[in-house]
mmCIF file of C-alpha atoms in Angstrom:
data_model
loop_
_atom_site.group_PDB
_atom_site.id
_atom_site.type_symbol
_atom_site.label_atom_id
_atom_site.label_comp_id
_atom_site.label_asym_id
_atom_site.label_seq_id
_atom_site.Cartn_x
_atom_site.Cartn_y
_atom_site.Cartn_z
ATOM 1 C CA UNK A 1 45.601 131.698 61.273
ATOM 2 C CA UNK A 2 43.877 131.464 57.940
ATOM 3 C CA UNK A 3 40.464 130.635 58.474
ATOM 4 C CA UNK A 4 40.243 127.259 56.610
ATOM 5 C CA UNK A 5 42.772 126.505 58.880
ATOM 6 C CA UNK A 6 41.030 127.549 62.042
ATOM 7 C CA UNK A 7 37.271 125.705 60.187
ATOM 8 C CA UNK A 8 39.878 122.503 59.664
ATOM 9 C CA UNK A 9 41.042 122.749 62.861
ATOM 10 C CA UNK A 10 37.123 122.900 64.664
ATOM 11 C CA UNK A 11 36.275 119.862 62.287
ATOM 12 C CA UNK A 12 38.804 117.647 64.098
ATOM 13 C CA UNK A 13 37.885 118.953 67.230
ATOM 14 C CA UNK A 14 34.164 117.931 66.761
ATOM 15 C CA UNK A 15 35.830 114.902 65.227
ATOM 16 C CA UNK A 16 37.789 114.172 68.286
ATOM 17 C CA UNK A 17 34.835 114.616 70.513
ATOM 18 C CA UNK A 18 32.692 111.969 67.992
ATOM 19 C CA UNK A 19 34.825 109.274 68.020
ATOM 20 C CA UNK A 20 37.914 109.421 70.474
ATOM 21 C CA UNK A 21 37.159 111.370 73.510
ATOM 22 C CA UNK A 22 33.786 112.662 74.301
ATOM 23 C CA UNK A 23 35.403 114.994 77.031
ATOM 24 C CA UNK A 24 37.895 116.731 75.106
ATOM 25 C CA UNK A 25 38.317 120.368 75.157
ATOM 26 C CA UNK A 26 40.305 122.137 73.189
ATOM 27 C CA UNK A 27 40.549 125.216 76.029
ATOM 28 C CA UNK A 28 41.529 122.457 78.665
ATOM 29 C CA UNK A 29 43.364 120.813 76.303
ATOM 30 C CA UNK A 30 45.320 124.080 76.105
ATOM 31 C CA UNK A 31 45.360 124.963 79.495
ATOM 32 C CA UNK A 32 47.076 121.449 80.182
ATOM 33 C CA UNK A 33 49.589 122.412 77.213
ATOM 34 C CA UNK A 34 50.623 125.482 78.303
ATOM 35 C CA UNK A 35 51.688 123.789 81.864
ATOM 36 C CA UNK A 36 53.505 121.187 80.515
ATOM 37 C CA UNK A 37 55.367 123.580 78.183
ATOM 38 C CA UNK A 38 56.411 125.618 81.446
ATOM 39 C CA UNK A 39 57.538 122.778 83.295
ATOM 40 C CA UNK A 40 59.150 121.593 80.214
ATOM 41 C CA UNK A 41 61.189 123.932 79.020
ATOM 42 C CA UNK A 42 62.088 124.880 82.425
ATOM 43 C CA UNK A 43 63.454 120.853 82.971
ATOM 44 C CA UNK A 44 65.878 121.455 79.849
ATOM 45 C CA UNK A 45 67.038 124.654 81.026
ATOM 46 C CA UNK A 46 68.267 123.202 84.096
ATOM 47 C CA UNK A 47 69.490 120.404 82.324
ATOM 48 C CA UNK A 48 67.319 117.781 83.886
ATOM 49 C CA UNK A 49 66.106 115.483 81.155
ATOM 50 C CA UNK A 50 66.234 112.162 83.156
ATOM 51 C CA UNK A 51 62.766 114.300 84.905
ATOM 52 C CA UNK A 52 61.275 113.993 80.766
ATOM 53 C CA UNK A 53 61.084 110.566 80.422
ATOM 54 C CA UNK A 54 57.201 110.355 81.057
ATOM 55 C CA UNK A 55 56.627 113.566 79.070
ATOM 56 C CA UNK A 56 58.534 113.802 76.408
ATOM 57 C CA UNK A 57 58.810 110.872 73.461
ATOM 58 C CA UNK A 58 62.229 108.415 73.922
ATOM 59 C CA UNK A 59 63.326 109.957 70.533
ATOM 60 C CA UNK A 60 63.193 112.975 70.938
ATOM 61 C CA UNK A 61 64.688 113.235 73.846
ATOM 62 C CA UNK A 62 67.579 111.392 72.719
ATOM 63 C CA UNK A 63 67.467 114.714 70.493
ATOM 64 C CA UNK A 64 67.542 117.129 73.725
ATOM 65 C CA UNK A 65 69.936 115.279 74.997
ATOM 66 C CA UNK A 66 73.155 115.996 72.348
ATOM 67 C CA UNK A 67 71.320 119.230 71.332
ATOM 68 C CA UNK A 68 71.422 120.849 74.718
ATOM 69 C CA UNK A 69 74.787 119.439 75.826
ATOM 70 C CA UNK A 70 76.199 121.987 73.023
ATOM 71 C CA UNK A 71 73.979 124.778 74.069
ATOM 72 C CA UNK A 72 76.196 128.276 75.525
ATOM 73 C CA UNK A 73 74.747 128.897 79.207
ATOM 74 C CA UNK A 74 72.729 131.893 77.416
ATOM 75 C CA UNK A 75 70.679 130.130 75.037
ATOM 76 C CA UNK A 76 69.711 127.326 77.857
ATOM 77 C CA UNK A 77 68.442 129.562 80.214
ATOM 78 C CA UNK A 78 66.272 131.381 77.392
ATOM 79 C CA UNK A 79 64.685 127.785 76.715
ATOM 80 C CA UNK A 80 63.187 128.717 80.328
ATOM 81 C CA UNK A 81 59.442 130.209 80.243
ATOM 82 C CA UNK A 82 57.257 130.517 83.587
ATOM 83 C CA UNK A 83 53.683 129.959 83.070
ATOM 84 C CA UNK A 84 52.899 133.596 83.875
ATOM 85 C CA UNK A 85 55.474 134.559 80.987
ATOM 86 C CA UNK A 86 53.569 133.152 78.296
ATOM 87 C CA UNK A 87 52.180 135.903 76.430
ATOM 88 C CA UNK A 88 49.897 134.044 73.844
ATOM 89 C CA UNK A 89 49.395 129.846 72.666
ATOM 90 C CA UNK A 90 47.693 129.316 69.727
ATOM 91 C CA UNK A 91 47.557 125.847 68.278
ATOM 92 C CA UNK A 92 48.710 124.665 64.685
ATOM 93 C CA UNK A 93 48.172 121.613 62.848
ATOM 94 C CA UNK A 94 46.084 118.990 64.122
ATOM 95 C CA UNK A 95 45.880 115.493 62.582
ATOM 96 C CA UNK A 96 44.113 112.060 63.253
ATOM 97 C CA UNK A 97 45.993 109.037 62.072
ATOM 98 C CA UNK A 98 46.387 105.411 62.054
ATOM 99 C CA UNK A 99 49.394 103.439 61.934
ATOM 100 C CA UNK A 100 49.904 100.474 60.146
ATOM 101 C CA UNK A 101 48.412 98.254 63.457
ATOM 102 C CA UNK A 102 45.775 99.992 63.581
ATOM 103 C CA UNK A 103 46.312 102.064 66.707
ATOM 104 C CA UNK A 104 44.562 105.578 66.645
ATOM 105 C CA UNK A 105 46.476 108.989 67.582
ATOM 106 C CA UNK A 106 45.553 112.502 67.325
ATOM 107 C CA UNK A 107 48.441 115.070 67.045
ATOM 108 C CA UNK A 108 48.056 119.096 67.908
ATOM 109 C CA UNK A 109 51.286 121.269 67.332
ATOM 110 C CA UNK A 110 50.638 124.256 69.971
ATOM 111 C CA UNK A 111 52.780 127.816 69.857
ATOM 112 C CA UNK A 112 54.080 129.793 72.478
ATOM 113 C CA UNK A 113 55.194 133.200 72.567
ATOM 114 C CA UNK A 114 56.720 133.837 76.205
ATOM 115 C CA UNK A 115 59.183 136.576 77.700
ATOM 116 C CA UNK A 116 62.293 135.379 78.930
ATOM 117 C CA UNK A 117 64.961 137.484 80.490
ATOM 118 C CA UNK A 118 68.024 135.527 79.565
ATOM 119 C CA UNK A 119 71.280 137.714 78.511
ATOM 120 C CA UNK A 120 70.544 137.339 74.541
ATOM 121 C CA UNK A 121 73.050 138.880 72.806
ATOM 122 C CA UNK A 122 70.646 141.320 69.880
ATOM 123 C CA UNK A 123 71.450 139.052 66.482
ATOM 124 C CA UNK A 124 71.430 135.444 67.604
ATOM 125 C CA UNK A 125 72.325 132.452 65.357
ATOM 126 C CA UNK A 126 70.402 132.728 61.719
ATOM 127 C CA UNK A 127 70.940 136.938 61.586
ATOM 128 C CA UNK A 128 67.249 136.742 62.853
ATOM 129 C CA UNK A 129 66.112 139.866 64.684
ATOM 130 C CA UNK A 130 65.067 138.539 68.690
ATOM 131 C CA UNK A 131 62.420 140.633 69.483
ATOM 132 C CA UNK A 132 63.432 142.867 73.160
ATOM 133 C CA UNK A 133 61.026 144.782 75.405
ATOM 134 C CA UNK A 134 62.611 147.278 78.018
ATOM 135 C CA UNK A 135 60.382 147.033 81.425
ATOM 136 C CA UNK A 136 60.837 149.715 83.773
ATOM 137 C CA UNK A 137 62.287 153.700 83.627
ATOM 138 C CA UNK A 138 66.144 154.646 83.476
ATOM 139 C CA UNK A 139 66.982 153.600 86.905
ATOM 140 C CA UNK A 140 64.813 149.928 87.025
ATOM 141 C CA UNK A 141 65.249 149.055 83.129
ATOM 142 C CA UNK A 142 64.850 145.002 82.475
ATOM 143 C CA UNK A 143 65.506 143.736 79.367
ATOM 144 C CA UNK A 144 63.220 140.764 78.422
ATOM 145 C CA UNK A 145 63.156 139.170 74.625
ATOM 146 C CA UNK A 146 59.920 137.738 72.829
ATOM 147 C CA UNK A 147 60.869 134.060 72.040
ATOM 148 C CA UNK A 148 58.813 131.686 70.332
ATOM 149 C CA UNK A 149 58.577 127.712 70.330
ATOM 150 C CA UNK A 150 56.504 124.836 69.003
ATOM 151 C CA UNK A 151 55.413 121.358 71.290
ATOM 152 C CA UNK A 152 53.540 119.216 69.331
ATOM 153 C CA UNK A 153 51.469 116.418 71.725
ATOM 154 C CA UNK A 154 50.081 113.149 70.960
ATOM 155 C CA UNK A 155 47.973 110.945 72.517
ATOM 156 C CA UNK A 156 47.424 107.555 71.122
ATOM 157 C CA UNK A 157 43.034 106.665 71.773
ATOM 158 C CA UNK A 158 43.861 102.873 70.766
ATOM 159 C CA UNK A 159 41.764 100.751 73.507
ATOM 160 C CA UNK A 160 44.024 100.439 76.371
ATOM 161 C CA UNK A 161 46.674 102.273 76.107
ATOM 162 C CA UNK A 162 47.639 104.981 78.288
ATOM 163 C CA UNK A 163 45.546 108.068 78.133
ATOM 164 C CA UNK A 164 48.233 110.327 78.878
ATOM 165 C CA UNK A 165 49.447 113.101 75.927
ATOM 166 C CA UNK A 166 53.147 112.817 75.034
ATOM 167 C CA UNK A 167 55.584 115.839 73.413
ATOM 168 C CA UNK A 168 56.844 114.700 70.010
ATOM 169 C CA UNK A 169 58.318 117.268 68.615
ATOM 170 C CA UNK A 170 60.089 120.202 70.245
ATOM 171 C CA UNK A 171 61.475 123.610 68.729
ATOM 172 C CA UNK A 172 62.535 126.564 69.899
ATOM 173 C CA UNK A 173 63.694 128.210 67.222
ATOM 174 C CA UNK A 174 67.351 130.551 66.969
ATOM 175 C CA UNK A 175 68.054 128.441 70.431
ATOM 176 C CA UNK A 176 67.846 124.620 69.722
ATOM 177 C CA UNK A 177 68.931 124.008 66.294
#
């Protein structure tokens, strides 16, 4: 991250805090992030989007739903990351925005990177390189790749509504395209 983008990214923090949520946390805001991305992408491996409704916006999971009825058994199961394979989250953008009622949201895009053990073949769709790390000696190897994806959350802070954070936007990219 560039540091103007990391500063920009502490301003709306501090501006999150100031006028939205005096609780917020960006570390517990990750925390949360990182368990909802396991739980997740483990739900559209396994093909169970009715269980997404509550987490996942209605459009985009009208997305999932064509998207991952034409996925090959291979790329579904690397869509699959357990909390304990997620080897580093990082978040991107992070905007504050009104709509045209008035209602306030705030928006934070997170990345993953997270090992996943799914039969890959080495060039997958794009002639992008997928990154593979051999566990193990000769006799034990295990062949896990690097994959990365993007979740974006939003949370609208209007007065009454919900306080839950919704995903509105998800990508994992050379896998759901």
């Amino acid at each position: 991250t560039s540091p103007f983008a990391w500063l920009r990214s502490r301003f709306y923090y501090l501006l999150i805090r100031l006028y939205f949520d005096q609780e917020f946390s960006i570390e517990e805001f990750k925390r949360g992030a990182k368990q909802a991305f396991s739980v997740v992408s483990k739900l559209l491996s396994q093909r169970k989007l009715d269980l997404l409704e509550e987490l996942v916006s209605a459009e985009v999971l009208q997305v999932l739903k064509e998207k991952i009825s034409l996925l090959p058994d291979s790329h579904r199961d690397a869509l699959a990351a357990d909390i304990e394979a997620i080897m580093y989250t990082t978040e991107g953008d992070v905007r504050i925005y009104y709509d045209d009622d008035g209602r306030k949201f705030v928006s934070i895009l997170m990345c993953f990177w997270y090992l996943n053990g799914a039969n890959l073949p080495d060039e997958v769709p794009g002639e992008a390189k997928v990154f593979q790390i051999v566990f193990g000696d000769e006799n034990t190897k295990e062949k896990k790749h690097l994959l990365m994806a993007n979740y974006e959350f939003q949370r609208e802070f209007t007065e009454g509504a919900k306080p839950d954070w919704t995903i509105t936007r998800i990508e994992h990219p050379r896998l759901l395209e």
